[in-house]
Short mmCIF file of C-alpha atoms and ligand atoms in Angstrom, two decimals:
data_model
loop_
_atom_site.label_atom_id
_atom_site.label_comp_id
_atom_site.label_asym_id
_atom_site.label_seq_id
_atom_site.Cartn_x
_atom_site.Cartn_y
_atom_site.Cartn_z
CA UNK J 6 4.94 -27.03 23.36
CA UNK J 7 4.97 -23.19 23.50
CA UNK J 8 5.96 -21.55 20.33
CA UNK J 9 8.83 -19.08 20.02
CA UNK J 10 10.12 -16.96 17.25
CA UNK J 11 12.77 -19.61 16.32
CA UNK J 12 10.25 -22.54 16.35
CA UNK J 13 7.74 -20.52 14.24
CA UNK J 14 10.58 -19.64 11.82
CA UNK J 15 11.48 -23.30 11.56
CA UNK J 16 7.97 -24.44 10.87
CA UNK J 17 7.51 -21.78 8.16
CA UNK J 18 10.95 -22.35 6.65
CA UNK J 19 12.12 -18.89 7.36
CA UNK J 20 15.50 -17.61 8.81
CA UNK J 21 15.68 -18.81 12.41
CA UNK J 22 16.80 -15.28 13.44
CA UNK J 23 14.09 -13.40 11.41
CA UNK J 24 13.85 -9.82 12.84
CA UNK J 25 10.13 -9.58 12.26
CA UNK J 26 9.37 -12.83 14.11
CA UNK J 27 11.53 -11.60 16.97
CA UNK J 28 9.60 -8.41 17.03
CA UNK J 29 6.31 -10.40 17.14
CA UNK J 30 7.67 -12.43 20.09
CA UNK J 31 8.66 -9.31 21.91
CA UNK J 32 5.30 -7.69 21.38
CA UNK J 33 3.44 -10.78 22.66
CA UNK J 34 -0.23 -11.59 22.09
CA UNK J 35 -3.17 -9.22 22.51
CA UNK J 36 -5.16 -9.30 25.74
CA UNK J 37 -7.96 -11.12 23.91
CA UNK J 38 -7.06 -13.70 21.07
CA UNK J 39 -7.76 -12.28 17.71
CA UNK J 40 -11.19 -13.19 16.29
CA UNK J 41 -11.15 -14.20 12.73
CA UNK J 42 -14.44 -13.57 11.04
CA UNK J 43 -16.78 -16.49 10.31
CA UNK J 44 -17.78 -17.24 6.59
CA UNK J 45 -20.76 -15.04 6.52
CA UNK J 46 -19.07 -11.98 8.04
CA UNK J 47 -16.01 -12.52 5.78
CA UNK J 48 -18.25 -12.64 2.70
CA UNK J 49 -19.88 -9.33 3.53
CA UNK J 50 -16.51 -7.70 4.36
CA UNK J 51 -14.72 -8.94 1.24
CA UNK J 52 -17.46 -7.61 -0.89
CA UNK J 53 -17.22 -4.19 0.75
CA UNK J 54 -13.51 -4.28 0.28
CA UNK J 55 -13.92 -4.78 -3.54
CA UNK J 56 -12.26 -8.20 -3.53
CA UNK J 57 -12.88 -10.12 -6.79
CA UNK J 58 -14.79 -13.39 -6.70
CA UNK J 59 -11.78 -15.47 -7.59
CA UNK J 60 -9.76 -14.17 -4.69
CA UNK J 61 -12.77 -14.31 -2.30
CA UNK J 62 -13.15 -17.99 -2.72
CA UNK J 63 -9.56 -18.74 -1.96
CA UNK J 64 -9.68 -16.52 1.04
CA UNK J 65 -12.69 -18.46 2.38
CA UNK J 66 -10.77 -21.62 1.97
CA UNK J 67 -7.79 -20.08 3.91
CA UNK J 68 -9.91 -19.05 6.91
CA UNK J 69 -10.55 -22.30 8.75
CA UNK J 70 -7.12 -23.63 8.01
CA UNK J 71 -5.52 -20.46 9.50
CA UNK J 72 -7.82 -20.50 12.49
CA UNK J 73 -6.75 -24.10 13.37
CA UNK J 74 -3.05 -23.57 12.70
CA UNK J 75 -1.12 -22.63 15.96
CA UNK J 76 1.77 -21.28 13.90
CA UNK J 77 -0.46 -18.88 12.03
CA UNK J 78 -2.45 -18.04 15.06
CA UNK J 79 0.78 -17.14 16.81
CA UNK J 80 1.66 -14.80 13.96
CA UNK J 81 -1.80 -13.22 13.51
CA UNK J 82 -2.39 -12.56 17.19
CA UNK J 83 0.97 -10.72 17.63
CA UNK J 84 0.96 -8.93 14.27
CA UNK J 85 -2.48 -7.64 15.26
CA UNK J 86 -1.06 -6.38 18.52
CA UNK J 87 1.80 -4.55 16.59
CA UNK J 88 -0.81 -2.84 14.56
CA UNK J 89 -2.92 -1.82 17.60
CA UNK J 90 0.32 -0.52 19.26
CA UNK J 91 1.05 1.69 16.15
CA UNK J 92 -2.60 2.83 15.64
CA UNK J 93 -2.54 6.47 14.34
CA UNK J 94 1.27 6.74 14.54
CA UNK J 95 2.84 8.61 11.39
CA UNK J 96 5.65 6.13 11.37
CA UNK J 97 5.35 4.77 7.78
CA UNK J 98 4.96 1.24 6.65
CA UNK J 99 5.59 -1.62 9.17
CA UNK J 100 7.95 -4.07 7.47
CA UNK J 101 5.69 -7.08 7.27
CA UNK J 102 7.03 -9.86 5.11
CA UNK J 103 5.50 -12.13 2.45
CA UNK J 104 5.38 -15.51 4.17
CA UNK J 105 6.67 -18.61 2.38
CA UNK J 106 3.92 -19.78 0.02
CA UNK J 107 4.90 -23.42 0.49
CA UNK J 108 3.22 -23.22 3.94
CA UNK J 109 -0.14 -23.01 2.22
CA UNK J 110 -3.11 -20.80 1.71
CA UNK J 111 -3.18 -19.48 5.30
CA UNK J 112 0.35 -18.13 4.80
CA UNK J 113 -0.32 -16.74 1.36
CA UNK J 114 -3.24 -14.72 2.69
CA UNK J 115 -2.25 -14.01 6.27
CA UNK J 116 -2.32 -10.28 5.61
CA UNK J 117 -5.85 -10.49 4.34
CA UNK J 118 -6.83 -12.41 7.38
CA UNK J 119 -5.16 -9.91 9.61
CA UNK J 120 -6.90 -7.12 7.44
CA UNK J 121 -10.39 -8.67 8.03
CA UNK J 122 -9.72 -9.29 11.76
CA UNK J 123 -8.12 -5.87 12.53
CA UNK J 124 -10.56 -3.75 10.53
CA UNK J 125 -13.07 -3.43 13.41
CA UNK J 126 -10.40 -1.91 15.59
CA UNK J 127 -9.34 0.48 12.79
CA UNK J 128 -12.98 1.45 12.29
CA UNK J 129 -13.34 2.24 15.97
CA UNK J 130 -10.25 4.27 15.80
CA UNK J 131 -11.55 6.26 12.85
CA UNK J 132 -14.92 6.59 14.56
CA UNK J 133 -13.30 8.09 17.69
CA UNK J 134 -11.63 10.58 15.48
CA UNK J 135 -14.96 11.59 13.90
CA UNK J 136 -14.18 10.08 10.48
CA UNK J 137 -17.31 9.28 8.58
CA UNK J 138 -17.70 5.48 7.94
CA UNK J 139 -18.11 5.93 4.17
CA UNK J 140 -14.66 7.61 4.11
CA UNK J 141 -13.18 4.65 6.00
CA UNK J 142 -14.52 2.24 3.57
CA UNK J 143 -13.29 4.25 0.65
CA UNK J 144 -9.78 3.85 2.09
CA UNK J 145 -10.08 0.22 3.10
CA UNK J 146 -11.29 -0.80 -0.42
CA UNK J 147 -7.76 -0.72 -1.64
CA UNK J 148 -7.50 -4.33 -0.59
CA UNK J 149 -9.36 -5.44 -3.76
CA UNK J 150 -6.88 -3.46 -5.92
CA UNK J 151 -3.77 -5.03 -4.20
CA UNK J 152 -5.14 -8.58 -4.69
CA UNK J 153 -5.93 -7.74 -8.32
CA UNK J 154 -2.39 -6.55 -8.98
CA UNK J 155 -0.92 -9.66 -7.40
CA UNK J 156 -3.02 -12.02 -9.63
CA UNK J 157 -2.24 -9.90 -12.76
CA UNK J 158 1.53 -9.82 -11.93
CA UNK J 159 2.04 -13.42 -10.74
CA UNK J 160 -0.91 -15.34 -12.20
CA UNK J 161 -2.17 -16.40 -8.69
CA UNK J 162 -3.72 -14.91 -5.57
CA UNK J 163 -1.78 -13.24 -2.72
CA UNK J 164 -0.33 -9.97 -1.31
CA UNK J 165 3.03 -8.80 -2.47
CA UNK J 166 3.01 -5.59 -0.57
CA UNK J 167 1.93 -6.53 2.93
CA UNK J 168 3.79 -3.56 4.52
CA UNK J 169 1.73 -1.11 2.32
CA UNK J 170 -1.57 -2.43 3.94
CA UNK J 171 -0.28 -1.86 7.44
CA UNK J 172 -0.79 1.91 6.72
CA UNK J 173 -4.57 1.14 6.19
CA UNK J 174 -4.84 -0.94 9.32
CA UNK J 175 -3.09 1.58 11.48
CA UNK J 176 -5.51 4.24 10.41
CA UNK J 177 -2.87 6.62 8.96
CA UNK J 178 -3.79 6.61 5.25
CA UNK J 179 -6.97 8.12 4.00
CA UNK J 180 -8.35 8.05 0.40
CA UNK J 181 -10.01 11.41 -0.44
CA UNK J 182 -11.42 11.06 -3.93
CA UNK J 183 -8.59 10.21 -6.54
CA UNK J 184 -5.59 10.47 -4.13
CA UNK J 185 -4.52 9.09 -0.82
CA UNK J 186 -2.99 11.13 1.90
CA UNK J 187 -0.81 9.56 4.64
CA UNK J 188 -0.03 11.11 7.99
CA UNK J 189 3.81 11.34 7.83
CA UNK J 190 6.91 13.20 8.67
CA UNK J 191 9.55 14.38 6.34
CA UNK J 192 12.86 16.13 7.11
CA UNK J 193 11.58 16.51 10.71
CA UNK J 194 8.31 18.18 10.01
CA UNK J 195 4.67 16.82 9.79
CA UNK J 196 3.57 16.34 6.17
CA UNK J 197 0.93 14.51 4.26
CA UNK J 198 2.53 12.01 1.93
CA UNK J 199 0.53 11.73 -1.31
CA UNK J 200 -0.14 8.32 -3.00
CA UNK J 201 -1.92 7.52 -6.31
CA UNK J 202 -4.01 4.28 -6.28
CA UNK J 203 -4.11 2.53 -9.64
CA UNK J 204 -7.84 2.12 -9.36
CA UNK J 205 -9.99 5.27 -9.95
CA UNK J 206 -9.22 6.24 -13.58
CA UNK J 207 -6.98 8.96 -14.96
CA UNK J 208 -5.37 11.59 -12.58
CA UNK J 209 -6.96 14.52 -14.22
CA UNK J 210 -6.24 18.01 -12.92
CA UNK J 211 -9.75 18.48 -11.65
CA UNK J 212 -9.87 15.17 -9.78
CA UNK J 213 -6.46 16.01 -8.17
CA UNK J 214 -7.46 19.52 -7.41
CA UNK J 215 -10.66 18.26 -5.71
CA UNK J 216 -8.50 15.62 -3.46
CA UNK J 217 -5.92 18.34 -2.50
CA UNK J 218 -8.83 20.67 -1.54
CA UNK J 219 -10.28 17.99 0.74
CA UNK J 220 -6.99 17.12 2.50
CA UNK J 221 -6.31 19.98 4.83
CA UNK J 222 -9.93 20.28 6.16
CA UNK J 223 -9.96 16.52 6.60
CA UNK J 224 -6.79 16.31 8.64
CA UNK J 225 -7.49 19.49 10.50
CA UNK J 226 -10.81 18.01 11.63
CA UNK J 227 -9.65 14.52 12.44
CA UNK J 228 -5.98 14.78 13.28
CA UNK J 229 -5.59 18.41 14.51
CA UNK J 230 -2.45 17.54 16.43
CA UNK J 231 -0.55 16.70 13.24
CA UNK J 232 -0.66 20.13 11.64
CA UNK J 233 0.84 19.47 8.26
CA UNK J 234 1.07 22.37 5.88
CA UNK J 235 2.97 20.55 3.19
CA UNK J 236 2.27 17.56 1.02
CA UNK J 237 5.10 15.43 -0.23
CA UNK J 238 5.21 12.75 -2.96
CA UNK J 239 7.87 10.18 -3.69
CA UNK J 240 7.11 8.76 -7.11
CA UNK J 241 8.22 7.73 -10.65
CA UNK J 242 5.51 10.30 -11.69
CA UNK J 243 7.72 13.08 -10.54
CA UNK J 244 10.71 12.23 -12.85
CA UNK J 245 11.09 15.41 -15.12
CA UNK J 246 12.62 13.21 -17.85
CA UNK J 247 9.06 12.04 -18.58
CA UNK J 248 8.32 15.46 -20.06
CA UNK J 249 10.60 14.73 -22.95
CA UNK J 250 8.24 11.87 -24.02
CA UNK J 251 4.76 12.85 -22.95
CA UNK J 252 2.82 15.98 -23.97
CA UNK J 253 2.81 18.93 -21.63
CA UNK J 254 -1.01 18.60 -21.24
CA UNK J 255 -0.92 14.85 -20.35
CA UNK J 256 -2.11 14.09 -16.75
CA UNK J 257 1.25 12.69 -15.81
CA UNK J 258 3.22 15.75 -16.76
CA UNK J 259 0.59 18.08 -15.20
CA UNK J 260 0.73 16.04 -12.03
CA UNK J 261 4.52 16.30 -12.01
CA UNK J 262 4.43 20.04 -12.44
CA UNK J 263 2.63 20.45 -9.14
CA UNK J 264 5.74 19.51 -7.11
CA UNK J 265 8.91 21.35 -6.26
CA UNK J 266 11.64 18.72 -6.44
CA UNK J 267 14.20 18.34 -3.69
CA UNK J 268 17.78 18.79 -4.97
CA UNK J 269 20.35 15.96 -5.51
CA UNK J 270 18.13 13.05 -6.47
CA UNK J 271 20.05 11.30 -9.13
CA UNK J 272 19.53 7.64 -7.81
CA UNK J 273 18.49 5.24 -10.58
CA UNK J 274 15.03 3.77 -9.87
CA UNK J 275 14.20 1.91 -13.12
CA UNK J 276 12.39 -0.73 -10.93
CA UNK J 277 9.67 1.82 -9.90
CA UNK J 278 8.48 2.79 -13.40
CA UNK J 279 8.68 -0.82 -14.49
CA UNK J 280 6.55 -1.89 -11.54
CA UNK J 281 3.89 0.73 -11.92
CA UNK J 282 3.61 0.70 -15.72
CA UNK J 283 4.28 -3.00 -16.45
CA UNK J 284 4.06 -4.88 -13.18
CA UNK J 285 7.40 -6.13 -14.28
CA UNK J 286 8.61 -9.55 -13.20
CA UNK J 287 12.00 -9.54 -14.88
CA UNK J 288 11.01 -10.21 -18.57
CA UNK J 289 13.45 -8.53 -21.17
CA UNK J 290 12.52 -5.14 -22.41
CA UNK J 291 11.61 -6.42 -25.85
CA UNK J 292 8.85 -8.46 -24.39
CA UNK J 293 7.09 -5.57 -22.68
CA UNK J 294 3.84 -4.17 -24.15
CA UNK J 295 4.11 -1.02 -26.25
CA UNK J 296 0.49 0.04 -26.48
CA UNK J 297 0.60 3.34 -24.82
CA UNK J 298 2.84 6.38 -25.16
CA UNK J 299 4.04 5.86 -21.60
CA UNK J 300 4.91 2.25 -22.22
CA UNK J 301 6.82 3.23 -25.29
CA UNK J 302 8.63 6.01 -23.43
CA UNK J 303 9.60 3.80 -20.47
CA UNK J 304 11.17 1.25 -22.73
CA UNK J 305 12.78 3.61 -25.29
CA UNK J 306 14.50 5.55 -22.51
CA UNK J 307 16.01 2.43 -21.08
CA UNK J 308 17.10 1.07 -24.40
CA UNK J 309 18.85 4.40 -25.16
CA UNK J 310 20.90 3.75 -22.00
CA UNK J 311 18.98 6.16 -19.85
CA UNK J 312 17.67 5.46 -16.26
CA UNK J 313 14.47 6.45 -14.56
CA UNK J 314 14.25 8.11 -11.17
CA UNK J 315 11.59 8.36 -8.43
CA UNK J 316 12.16 11.88 -7.06
CA UNK J 317 10.71 13.38 -3.98
CA UNK J 318 8.78 16.65 -4.21
CA UNK J 319 6.82 18.93 -2.00
CA UNK J 320 3.91 21.35 -2.36
CA UNK J 321 1.98 23.60 -0.02
CA UNK J 322 -1.51 22.18 0.91
CA UNK J 323 -4.22 24.45 -0.37
C1 COA D 423 -1.04 7.42 -12.31
C2 COA D 423 -1.96 7.01 -13.50
C3 COA D 423 -3.45 6.90 -13.01
C4 COA D 423 -1.83 7.98 -14.58
O1 COA D 423 -2.72 7.64 -15.65
P1 COA D 423 -3.35 8.70 -16.69
O2 COA D 423 -4.15 9.76 -15.86
O3 COA D 423 -4.21 7.99 -17.57
O4 COA D 423 -2.13 9.41 -17.28
P2 COA D 423 -1.96 10.18 -18.66
O5 COA D 423 -3.35 10.55 -19.24
O6 COA D 423 -1.05 11.32 -18.55
O7 COA D 423 -1.32 9.14 -19.67
C5 COA D 423 -0.50 9.35 -20.83
C6 COA D 423 -0.30 8.15 -21.53
O8 COA D 423 0.29 7.23 -20.70
C7 COA D 423 -0.56 6.05 -20.61
N1 COA D 423 -0.44 5.57 -19.27
C8 COA D 423 -0.67 6.19 -18.11
N2 COA D 423 -0.50 5.42 -17.10
C9 COA D 423 -0.06 4.22 -17.52
C10 COA D 423 0.22 2.99 -16.87
N3 COA D 423 0.32 2.82 -15.61
N4 COA D 423 0.54 1.96 -17.74
C11 COA D 423 0.56 2.13 -19.12
N5 COA D 423 0.25 3.22 -19.67
C12 COA D 423 -0.11 4.31 -19.01
C13 COA D 423 -1.84 6.59 -20.95
O9 COA D 423 -2.63 5.40 -21.47
C14 COA D 423 -1.57 7.58 -22.02
O10 COA D 423 -1.20 6.80 -23.21
P3 COA D 423 -1.56 7.28 -24.77
O11 COA D 423 -0.89 8.65 -24.91
O12 COA D 423 -0.97 6.31 -25.68
O13 COA D 423 -3.09 7.49 -24.88
C15 COA D 423 -1.54 5.57 -14.03
O14 COA D 423 -0.30 5.57 -14.44
C16 COA D 423 -1.74 4.50 -12.92
O15 COA D 423 -2.73 4.01 -12.66
N6 COA D 423 -0.58 4.14 -12.33
C17 COA D 423 -0.53 3.10 -11.26
C18 COA D 423 -0.43 3.66 -9.96
C19 COA D 423 0.81 4.44 -9.66
O16 COA D 423 1.72 4.43 -10.53
N7 COA D 423 0.92 5.20 -8.61
C20 COA D 423 2.03 5.90 -8.09
C21 COA D 423 2.98 4.90 -7.43
S1 COA D 423 4.44 5.79 -6.81
#
């Protein structure tokens, strides 16, 4: 029997009217069914993507099950086509969901399987844009970081930010040294949106300067039609209240000082700092670690009745 968005939703235990599954159904399958890599190819790829051994083994186990499961094949084929349709488009993250874990390993790792199977198309897109292959791999290697964070946070493997990885697969985010730059638009103009991966050590001024210096020439060479002159950043790292707790010469405060903040951003975003400092899963403040000055600041401010923000800022690209 032919699968539909509704029957897939029922089999997975999702809402029958799920908007993402409806979008996949509207998109339809790719011209050629998606090829999942075999065990040898997957081993080489996962190694290159900096995926830890524990995650690698579970992903191997998920591959044959997913390949044989019509429901997951239905999803993987169509999600792949969504990514191909959006290749190079500066349209932000696609809203891809976490699938119900009860459906098994294939559902838990569907985004990783999609990553492995879509990567060749993204690499072709990068190559057509003249991007050196080592630069592509530097960007794609964030998969290992994402899996590590999930295991650290929830105590088991998986991907909690599937939408984030759609940027990598659509070829619109590029890691240039310590920082990542995403082709984006902000308030109607082309910009590079700056992101800070957790892996890569401190965000010292020199490392950040070197990333910023690489950004404009990189995008002018490979995406000349974009023409961004500004970088923007939306992050807990830009909350000026941090300067009341951390020294002026700390990396966090020096990073914050790079940005002009947009006015009128009073929205409370405690969840953001709690995520990036503690990978918080709802435990009470008194149970959070207090080893670093930032951990102590994050908790002290909340206990004093304050709130954290995640402001947006801009700076001119050098
Ligand atoms: C961004 C990041 C690399 C900054 O780290 P850094 O360069 O070491 O920052 P600083 O040197 O200014 O650190 C000042 C203090 O805060 C601590 N600190 C910094 N980031 C921390 C974090 N994520 N968790 C706990 N403590 C942290 C440092 O250990 C230092 O503590 P100390 O004074 O007790 O020695 C780090 O916070 C990180 O990896 N964050 C996760 C990724 C992220 O937040 N991205 C942005 C998403 S919007």
